[in-house]
Short mmCIF file of C-alpha atoms and ligand atoms in Angstrom, two decimals:
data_model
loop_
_atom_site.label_atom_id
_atom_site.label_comp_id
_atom_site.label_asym_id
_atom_site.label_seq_id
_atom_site.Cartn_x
_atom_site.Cartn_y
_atom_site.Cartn_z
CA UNK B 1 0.00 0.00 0.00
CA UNK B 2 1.16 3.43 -1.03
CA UNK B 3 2.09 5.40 2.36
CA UNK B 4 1.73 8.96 3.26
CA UNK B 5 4.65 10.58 4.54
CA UNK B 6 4.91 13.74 5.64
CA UNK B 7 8.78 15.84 6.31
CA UNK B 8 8.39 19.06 8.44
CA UNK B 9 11.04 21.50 9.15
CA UNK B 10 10.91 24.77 10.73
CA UNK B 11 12.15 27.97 9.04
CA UNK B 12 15.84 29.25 9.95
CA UNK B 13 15.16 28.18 13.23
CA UNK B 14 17.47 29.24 15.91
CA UNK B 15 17.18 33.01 14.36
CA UNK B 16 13.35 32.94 14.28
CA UNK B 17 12.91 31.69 17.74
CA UNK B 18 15.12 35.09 18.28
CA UNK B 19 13.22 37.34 16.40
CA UNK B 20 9.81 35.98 18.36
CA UNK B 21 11.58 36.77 21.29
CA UNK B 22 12.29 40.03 20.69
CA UNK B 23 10.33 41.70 18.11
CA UNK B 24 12.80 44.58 17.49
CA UNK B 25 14.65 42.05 15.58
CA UNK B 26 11.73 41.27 12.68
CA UNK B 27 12.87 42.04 9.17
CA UNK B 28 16.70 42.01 10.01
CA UNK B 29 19.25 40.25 9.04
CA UNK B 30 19.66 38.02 12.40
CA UNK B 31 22.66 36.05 12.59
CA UNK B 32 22.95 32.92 15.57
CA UNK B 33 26.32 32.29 16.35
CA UNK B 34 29.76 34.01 14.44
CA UNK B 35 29.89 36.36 17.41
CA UNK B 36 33.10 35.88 17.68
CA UNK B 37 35.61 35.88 15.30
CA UNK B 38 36.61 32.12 15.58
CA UNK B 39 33.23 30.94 16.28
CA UNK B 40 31.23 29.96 13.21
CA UNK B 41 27.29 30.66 12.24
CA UNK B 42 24.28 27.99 13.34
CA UNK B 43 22.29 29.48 11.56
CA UNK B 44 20.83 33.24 10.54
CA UNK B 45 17.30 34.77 9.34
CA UNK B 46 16.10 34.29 5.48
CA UNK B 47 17.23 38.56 5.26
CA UNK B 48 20.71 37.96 6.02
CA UNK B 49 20.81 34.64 3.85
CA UNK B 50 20.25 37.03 1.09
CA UNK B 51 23.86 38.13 1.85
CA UNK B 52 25.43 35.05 1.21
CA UNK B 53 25.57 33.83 4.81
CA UNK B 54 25.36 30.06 5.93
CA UNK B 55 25.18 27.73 8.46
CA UNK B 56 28.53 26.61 9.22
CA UNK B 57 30.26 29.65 7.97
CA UNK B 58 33.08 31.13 10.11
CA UNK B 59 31.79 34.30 11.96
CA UNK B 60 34.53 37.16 10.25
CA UNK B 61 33.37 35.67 6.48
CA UNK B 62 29.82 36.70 7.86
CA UNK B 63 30.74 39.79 9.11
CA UNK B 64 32.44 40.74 5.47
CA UNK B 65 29.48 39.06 3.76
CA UNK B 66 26.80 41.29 6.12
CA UNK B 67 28.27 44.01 8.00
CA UNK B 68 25.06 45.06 9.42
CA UNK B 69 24.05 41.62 10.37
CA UNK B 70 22.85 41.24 14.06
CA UNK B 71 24.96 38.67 15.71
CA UNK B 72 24.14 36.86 18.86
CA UNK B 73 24.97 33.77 21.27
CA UNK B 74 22.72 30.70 20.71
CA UNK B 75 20.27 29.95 23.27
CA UNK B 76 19.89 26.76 22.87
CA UNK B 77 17.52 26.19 26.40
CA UNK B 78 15.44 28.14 24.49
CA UNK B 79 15.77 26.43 21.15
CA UNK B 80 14.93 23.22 23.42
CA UNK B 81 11.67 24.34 24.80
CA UNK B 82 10.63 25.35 21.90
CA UNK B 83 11.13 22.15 19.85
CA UNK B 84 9.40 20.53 22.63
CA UNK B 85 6.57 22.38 21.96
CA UNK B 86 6.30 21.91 17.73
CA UNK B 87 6.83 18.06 19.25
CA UNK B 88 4.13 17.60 20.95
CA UNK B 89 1.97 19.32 18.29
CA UNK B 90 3.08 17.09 15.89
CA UNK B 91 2.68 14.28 18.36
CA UNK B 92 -1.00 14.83 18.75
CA UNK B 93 -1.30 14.66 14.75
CA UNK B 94 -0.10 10.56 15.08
CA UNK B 95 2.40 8.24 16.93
CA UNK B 96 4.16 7.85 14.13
CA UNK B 97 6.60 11.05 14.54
CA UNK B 98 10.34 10.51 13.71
CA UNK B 99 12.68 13.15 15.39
CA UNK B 100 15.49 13.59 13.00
CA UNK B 101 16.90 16.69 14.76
CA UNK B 102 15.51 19.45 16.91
CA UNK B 103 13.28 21.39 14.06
CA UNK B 104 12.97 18.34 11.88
CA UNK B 105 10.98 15.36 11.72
CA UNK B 106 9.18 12.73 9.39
CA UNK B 107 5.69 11.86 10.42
CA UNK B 108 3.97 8.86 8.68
CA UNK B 109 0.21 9.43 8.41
CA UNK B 110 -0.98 6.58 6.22
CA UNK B 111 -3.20 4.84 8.99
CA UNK B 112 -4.81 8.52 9.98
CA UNK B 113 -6.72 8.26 6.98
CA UNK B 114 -7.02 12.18 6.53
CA UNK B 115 -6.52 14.15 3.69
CA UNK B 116 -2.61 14.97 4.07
CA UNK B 117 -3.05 18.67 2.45
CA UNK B 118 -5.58 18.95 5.33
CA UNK B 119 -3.26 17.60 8.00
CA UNK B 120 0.09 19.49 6.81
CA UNK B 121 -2.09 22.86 6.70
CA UNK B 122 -3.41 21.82 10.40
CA UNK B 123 0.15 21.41 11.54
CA UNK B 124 1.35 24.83 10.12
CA UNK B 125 -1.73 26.55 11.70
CA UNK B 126 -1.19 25.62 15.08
CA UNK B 127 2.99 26.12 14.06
CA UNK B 128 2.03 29.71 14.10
CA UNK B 129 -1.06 30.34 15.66
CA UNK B 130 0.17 28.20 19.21
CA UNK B 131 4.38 29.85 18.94
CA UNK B 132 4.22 32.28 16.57
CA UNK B 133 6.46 30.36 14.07
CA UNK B 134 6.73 29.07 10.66
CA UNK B 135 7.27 25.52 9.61
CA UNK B 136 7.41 23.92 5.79
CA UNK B 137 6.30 20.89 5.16
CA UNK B 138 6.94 18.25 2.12
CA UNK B 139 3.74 15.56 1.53
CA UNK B 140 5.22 12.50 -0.81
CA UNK B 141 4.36 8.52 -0.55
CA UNK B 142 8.07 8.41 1.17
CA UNK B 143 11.06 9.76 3.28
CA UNK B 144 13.13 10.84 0.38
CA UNK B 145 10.49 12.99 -1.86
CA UNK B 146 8.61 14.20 1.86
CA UNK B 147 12.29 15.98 2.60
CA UNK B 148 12.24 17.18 -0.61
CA UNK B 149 9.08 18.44 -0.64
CA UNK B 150 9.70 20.46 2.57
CA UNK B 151 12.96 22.14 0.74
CA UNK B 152 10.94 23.53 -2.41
CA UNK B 153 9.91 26.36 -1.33
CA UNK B 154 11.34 27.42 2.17
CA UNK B 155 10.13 29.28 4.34
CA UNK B 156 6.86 28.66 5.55
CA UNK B 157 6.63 26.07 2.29
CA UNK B 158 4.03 23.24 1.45
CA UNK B 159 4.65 20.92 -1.60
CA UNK B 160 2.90 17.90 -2.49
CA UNK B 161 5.24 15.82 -4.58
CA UNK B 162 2.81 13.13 -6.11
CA UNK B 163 3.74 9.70 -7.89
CA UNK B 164 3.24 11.33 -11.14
CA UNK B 165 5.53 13.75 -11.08
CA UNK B 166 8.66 10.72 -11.09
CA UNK B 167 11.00 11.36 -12.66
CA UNK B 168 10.34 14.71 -13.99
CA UNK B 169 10.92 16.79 -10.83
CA UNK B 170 13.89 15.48 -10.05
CA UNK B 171 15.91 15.75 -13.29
CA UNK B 172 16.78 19.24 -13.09
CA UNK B 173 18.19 19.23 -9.04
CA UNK B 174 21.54 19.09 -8.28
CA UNK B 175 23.15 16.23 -7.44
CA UNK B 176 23.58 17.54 -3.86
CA UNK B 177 19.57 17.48 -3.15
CA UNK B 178 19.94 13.48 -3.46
CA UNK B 179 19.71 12.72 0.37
CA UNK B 180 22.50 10.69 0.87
CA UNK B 181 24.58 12.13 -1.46
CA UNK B 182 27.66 13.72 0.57
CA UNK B 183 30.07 16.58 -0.32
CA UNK B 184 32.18 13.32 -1.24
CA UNK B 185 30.64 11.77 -3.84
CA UNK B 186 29.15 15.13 -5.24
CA UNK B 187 32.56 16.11 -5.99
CA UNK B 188 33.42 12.47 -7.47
CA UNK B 189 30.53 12.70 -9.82
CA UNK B 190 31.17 16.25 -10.28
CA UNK B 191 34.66 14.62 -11.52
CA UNK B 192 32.80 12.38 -14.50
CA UNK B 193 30.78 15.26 -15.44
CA UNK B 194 27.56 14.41 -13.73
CA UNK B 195 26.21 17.80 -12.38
CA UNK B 196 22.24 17.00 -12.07
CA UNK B 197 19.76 13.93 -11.84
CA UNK B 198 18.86 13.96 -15.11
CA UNK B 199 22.82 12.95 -15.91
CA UNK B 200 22.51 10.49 -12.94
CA UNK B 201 19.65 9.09 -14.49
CA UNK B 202 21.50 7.79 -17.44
CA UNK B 203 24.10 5.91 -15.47
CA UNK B 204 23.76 2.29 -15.36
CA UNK B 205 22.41 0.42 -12.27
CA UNK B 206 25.96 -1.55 -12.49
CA UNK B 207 27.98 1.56 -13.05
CA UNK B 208 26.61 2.70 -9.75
CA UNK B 209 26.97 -0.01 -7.66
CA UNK B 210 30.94 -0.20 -9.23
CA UNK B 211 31.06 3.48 -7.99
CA UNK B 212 29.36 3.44 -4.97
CA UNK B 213 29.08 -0.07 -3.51
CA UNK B 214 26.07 -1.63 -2.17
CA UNK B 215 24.65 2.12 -1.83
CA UNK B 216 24.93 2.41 -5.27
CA UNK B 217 21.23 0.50 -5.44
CA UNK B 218 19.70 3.12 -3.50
CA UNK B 219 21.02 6.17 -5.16
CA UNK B 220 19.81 4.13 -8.25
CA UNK B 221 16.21 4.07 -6.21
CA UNK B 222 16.17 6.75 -4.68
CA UNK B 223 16.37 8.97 -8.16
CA UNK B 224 13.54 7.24 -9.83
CA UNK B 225 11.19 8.01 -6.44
CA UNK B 226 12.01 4.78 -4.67
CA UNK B 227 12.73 5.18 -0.64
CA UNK B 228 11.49 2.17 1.35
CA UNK B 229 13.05 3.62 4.51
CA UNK B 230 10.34 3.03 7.39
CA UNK B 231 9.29 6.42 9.23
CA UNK B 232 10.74 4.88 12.86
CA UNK B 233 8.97 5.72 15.68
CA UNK B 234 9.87 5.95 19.03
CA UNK B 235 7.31 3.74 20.26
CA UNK B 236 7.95 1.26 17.86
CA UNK B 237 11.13 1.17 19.13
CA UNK B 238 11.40 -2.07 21.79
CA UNK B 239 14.85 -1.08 23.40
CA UNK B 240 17.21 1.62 24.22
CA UNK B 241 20.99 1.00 25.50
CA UNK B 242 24.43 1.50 24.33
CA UNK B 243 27.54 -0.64 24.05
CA UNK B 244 31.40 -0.14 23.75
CA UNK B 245 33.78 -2.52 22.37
CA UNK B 246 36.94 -1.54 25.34
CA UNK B 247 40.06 -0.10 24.20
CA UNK B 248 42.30 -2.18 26.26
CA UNK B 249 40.44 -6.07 27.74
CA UNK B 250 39.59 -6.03 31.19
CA UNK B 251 37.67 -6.83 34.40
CA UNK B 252 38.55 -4.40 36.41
CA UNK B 253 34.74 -3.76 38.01
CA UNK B 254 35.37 -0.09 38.68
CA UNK B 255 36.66 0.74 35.24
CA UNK B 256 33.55 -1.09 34.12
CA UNK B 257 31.27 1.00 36.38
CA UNK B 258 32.43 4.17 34.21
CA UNK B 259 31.22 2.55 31.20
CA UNK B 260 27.68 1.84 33.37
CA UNK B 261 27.24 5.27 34.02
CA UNK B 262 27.94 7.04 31.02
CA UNK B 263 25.16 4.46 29.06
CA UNK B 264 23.00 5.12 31.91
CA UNK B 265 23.25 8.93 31.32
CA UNK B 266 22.55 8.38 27.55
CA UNK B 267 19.67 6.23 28.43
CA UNK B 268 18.21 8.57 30.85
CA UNK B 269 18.13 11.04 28.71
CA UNK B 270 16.82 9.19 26.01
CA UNK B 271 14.28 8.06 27.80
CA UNK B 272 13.00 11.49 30.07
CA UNK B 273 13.52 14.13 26.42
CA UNK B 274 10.89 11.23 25.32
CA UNK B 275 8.59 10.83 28.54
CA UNK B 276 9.47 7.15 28.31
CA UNK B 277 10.26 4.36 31.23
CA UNK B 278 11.31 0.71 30.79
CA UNK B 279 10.90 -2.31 33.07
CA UNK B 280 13.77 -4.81 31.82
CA UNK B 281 17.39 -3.96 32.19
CA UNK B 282 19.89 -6.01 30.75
CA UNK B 283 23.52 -6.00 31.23
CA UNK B 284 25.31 -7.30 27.91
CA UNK B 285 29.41 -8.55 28.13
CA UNK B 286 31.78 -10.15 25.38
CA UNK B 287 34.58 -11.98 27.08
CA UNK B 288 38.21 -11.51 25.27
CA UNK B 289 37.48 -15.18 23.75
CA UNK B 290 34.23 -13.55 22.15
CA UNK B 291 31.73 -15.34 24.15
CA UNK B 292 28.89 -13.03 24.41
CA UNK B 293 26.40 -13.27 27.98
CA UNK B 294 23.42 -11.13 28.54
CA UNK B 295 21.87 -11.05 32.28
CA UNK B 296 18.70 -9.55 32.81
CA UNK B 297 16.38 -7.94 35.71
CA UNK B 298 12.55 -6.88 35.26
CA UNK B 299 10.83 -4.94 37.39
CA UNK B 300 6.90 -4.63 38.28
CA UNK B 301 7.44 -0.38 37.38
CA UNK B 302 8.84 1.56 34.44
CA UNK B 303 12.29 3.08 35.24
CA UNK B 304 14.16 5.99 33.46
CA UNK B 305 16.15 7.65 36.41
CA UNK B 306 19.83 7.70 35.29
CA UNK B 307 20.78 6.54 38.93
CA UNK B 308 18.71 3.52 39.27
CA UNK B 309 19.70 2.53 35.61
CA UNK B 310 23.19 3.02 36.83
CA UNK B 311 22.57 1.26 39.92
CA UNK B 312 20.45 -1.73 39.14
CA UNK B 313 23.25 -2.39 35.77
CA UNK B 314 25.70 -2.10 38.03
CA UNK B 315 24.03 -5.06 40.55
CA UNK B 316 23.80 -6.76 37.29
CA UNK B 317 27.80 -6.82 36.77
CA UNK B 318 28.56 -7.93 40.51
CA UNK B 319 26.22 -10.80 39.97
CA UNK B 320 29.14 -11.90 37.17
CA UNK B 321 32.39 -13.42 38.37
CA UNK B 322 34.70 -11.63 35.84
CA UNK B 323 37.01 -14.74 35.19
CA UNK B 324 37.82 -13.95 31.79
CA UNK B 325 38.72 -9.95 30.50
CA UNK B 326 35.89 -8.13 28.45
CA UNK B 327 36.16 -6.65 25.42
CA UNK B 328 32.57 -5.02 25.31
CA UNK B 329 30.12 -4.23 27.16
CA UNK B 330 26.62 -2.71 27.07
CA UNK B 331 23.44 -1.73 29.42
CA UNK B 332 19.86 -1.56 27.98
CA UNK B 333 16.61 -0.94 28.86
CA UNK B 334 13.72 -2.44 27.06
CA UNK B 335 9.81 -3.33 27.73
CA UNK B 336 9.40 0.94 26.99
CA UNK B 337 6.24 2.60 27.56
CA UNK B 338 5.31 6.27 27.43
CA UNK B 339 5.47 7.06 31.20
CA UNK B 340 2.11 9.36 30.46
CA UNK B 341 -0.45 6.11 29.15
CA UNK B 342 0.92 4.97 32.33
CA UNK B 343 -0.45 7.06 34.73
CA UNK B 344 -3.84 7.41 32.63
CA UNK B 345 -4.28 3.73 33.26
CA UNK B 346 -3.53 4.22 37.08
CA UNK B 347 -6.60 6.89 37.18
P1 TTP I 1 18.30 23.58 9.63
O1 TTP I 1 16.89 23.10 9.61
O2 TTP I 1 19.27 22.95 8.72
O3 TTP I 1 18.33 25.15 9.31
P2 TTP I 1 17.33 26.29 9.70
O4 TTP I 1 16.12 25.77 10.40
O5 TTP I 1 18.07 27.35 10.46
O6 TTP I 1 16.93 26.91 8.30
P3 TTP I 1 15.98 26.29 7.17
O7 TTP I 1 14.87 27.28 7.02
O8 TTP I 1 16.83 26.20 5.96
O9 TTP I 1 15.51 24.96 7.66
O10 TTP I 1 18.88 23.47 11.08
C1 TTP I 1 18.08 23.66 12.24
C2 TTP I 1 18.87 24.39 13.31
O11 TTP I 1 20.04 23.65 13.64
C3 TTP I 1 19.36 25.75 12.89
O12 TTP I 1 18.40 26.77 13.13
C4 TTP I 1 20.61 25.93 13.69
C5 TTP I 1 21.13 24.54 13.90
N1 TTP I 1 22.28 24.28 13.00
C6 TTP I 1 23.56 24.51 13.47
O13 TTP I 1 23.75 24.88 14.65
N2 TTP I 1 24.62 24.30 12.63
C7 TTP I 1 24.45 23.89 11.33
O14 TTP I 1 25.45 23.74 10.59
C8 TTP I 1 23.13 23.66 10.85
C9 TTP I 1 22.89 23.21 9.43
C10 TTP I 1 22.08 23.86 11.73
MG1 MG I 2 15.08 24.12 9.66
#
């Protein structure tokens, strides 16, 4: 069955949250970061992008690019709390949201059964009605054409990009617009003379995967409309942990308990930014001869506090008798639930 994915990204972000914030700013060219001469620009308003300025450009190139450009810190609490917000908008459109970075995500609204122009217009109203904001959004049937579709007409942009309109639409982008494409291979198919899809287009399925390697196939998809990347959601998602193969074998428990609480950090904070808890922990080790043990502990509640990860892993590990050296070793947490459905079943 076709799907119906949508891509949403808000509009020079970090500077409009700026300009919200202080209204004196509206119409200027606003510039986040560059303030010093070293430092280099997150990002700056649509007015001063008319100047040549960029994300990732060094602040004195701004500066000679814009003179009058307004250049401040980032904030990024700010920029935190207010992604947050667009989040849990978007949340209440379906569970099916996939943060992809803190003003972009993919949403996948096939089993809503709505009329997408209807929900992407819904989502922009409340964008700016709710924060006083803009956000574009790209409707296609998957993750590569949605993110597209978003880009076409920045800021405050809606594009449909229908079945129909394969391959056409795409022959005249740059290379560069091919998600997945890097600064890498743009320049090595820059080097052959291919500038634009349409060139791409000609290549050879073979030729690709000669150039490229197994991702070859997908660049070869990918330009003809072809993306079969699932939209993943967070509550789809059965586990969270993290593992480290060790620099140097050991068993040396209180080396070990560093590893415990830096996953246990990353977990936490997995978890809380998603209002999620999980009731199984699991300790994971690979011994120096490669045998691989995983010991386990459920609980009757969902957890998510970085200490009690830490501390119930860390049970876990004394349990062992370290004979052998490890090589790796991980912490997860799995059996997730959003913390909120939780407490609505306790009432
Ligand atoms: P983007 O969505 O790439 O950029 P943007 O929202 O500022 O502008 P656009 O309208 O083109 O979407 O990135 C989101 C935020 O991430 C951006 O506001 C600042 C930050 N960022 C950086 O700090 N450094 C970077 O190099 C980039 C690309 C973004
Ligand atoms: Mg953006």
């Amino acid at each position: 069955m076709e799907r119906t994915i949508l891509h949403v990204d808000m509009d020079a972000f970090f500077a409009s949250v700026e300009v919200m914030d202080n209204k004196i700013l509206k119409g200027k060219p606003v510039i986040v970061g560059g303030v010093s001469q070293r430092g280099v620009v997150a990002t700056c308003s649509y007015e001063a992008r008319k100047y040549g300025v960029k994300s990732a450009m060094p602040g004195y190139i701004a500066k000679a690019l814009c003179p009058m450009g307004i250049f401040l810190n980032p904030r990024f609490y700010r920029y935190k709390e207010i992604s947050n917000m667009v989040f849990d908008i978007l949340n209440s459109i379906t569970s099916k949201v996939e943060a992809v970075s803190i003003d972009e995500a993919y949403l996948d609204i096939t089993e809503e059964n709505r009329d997408p122009l209807e929900v992407a217009k819904e989502i922009k109203y409340r964008v700016k009605s709710e924060l006083g904001l803009t956000i574009s959004v790209g409707i296609s049937y998957n993750k590569f054409l949605a993110k597209l579709g978003s880009d076409w007409n920045k800021p405050d942009g809606l594009m449909v990009i229908s079945k129909k309109m394969i391959p056409k639409i795409l022959f005249p982008l740059p290379i560069n617009k091919v998600h997945g494409l890097g600064k890498r291979s743009v320049t090595r198919l820059n080097n052959i003379g291919i500038y634009n899809v349409e060139q791409l287009y000609k290549l050879e399925k073979e030729f690709l995967n000669e150039y490229f390697g197994k991702f070859g196939s997908e660049i070869y998809e990918r330009i003809r409309g072809e993306d079969k990347r699932e939209v993943a959601t967070t509550r789809d998602r059965k586990s969270v942990g993290k593992e480290r193969t060790l620099g140097i074998d050991t068993n040396d428990k209180e080396m070990l308990k560093e590893y415990l609480k830096e996953f246990a950090k990353n977990i936490s904070t997995y978890l809380n930014d998603r209002n999620l808890g999980g009731k199984t922990i699991t300790l994971k080790i690979k011994t120096s001869d490669f045998e691989s043990h995983t010991k386990s502990k459920s609980f009757e509640y969902y957890l998510s506090n970085e200490e009690e990860i830490f501390g119930e892993g860390f049970k876990l590990l004394n349990s062992l008798e370290l004979e052998k050296e490890l090589r790796l070793i991980g912490l997860s947490i799995s059996n997730l639930k959003t913390k909120e459905m939780e407490q609505l079943k306790f009432f």
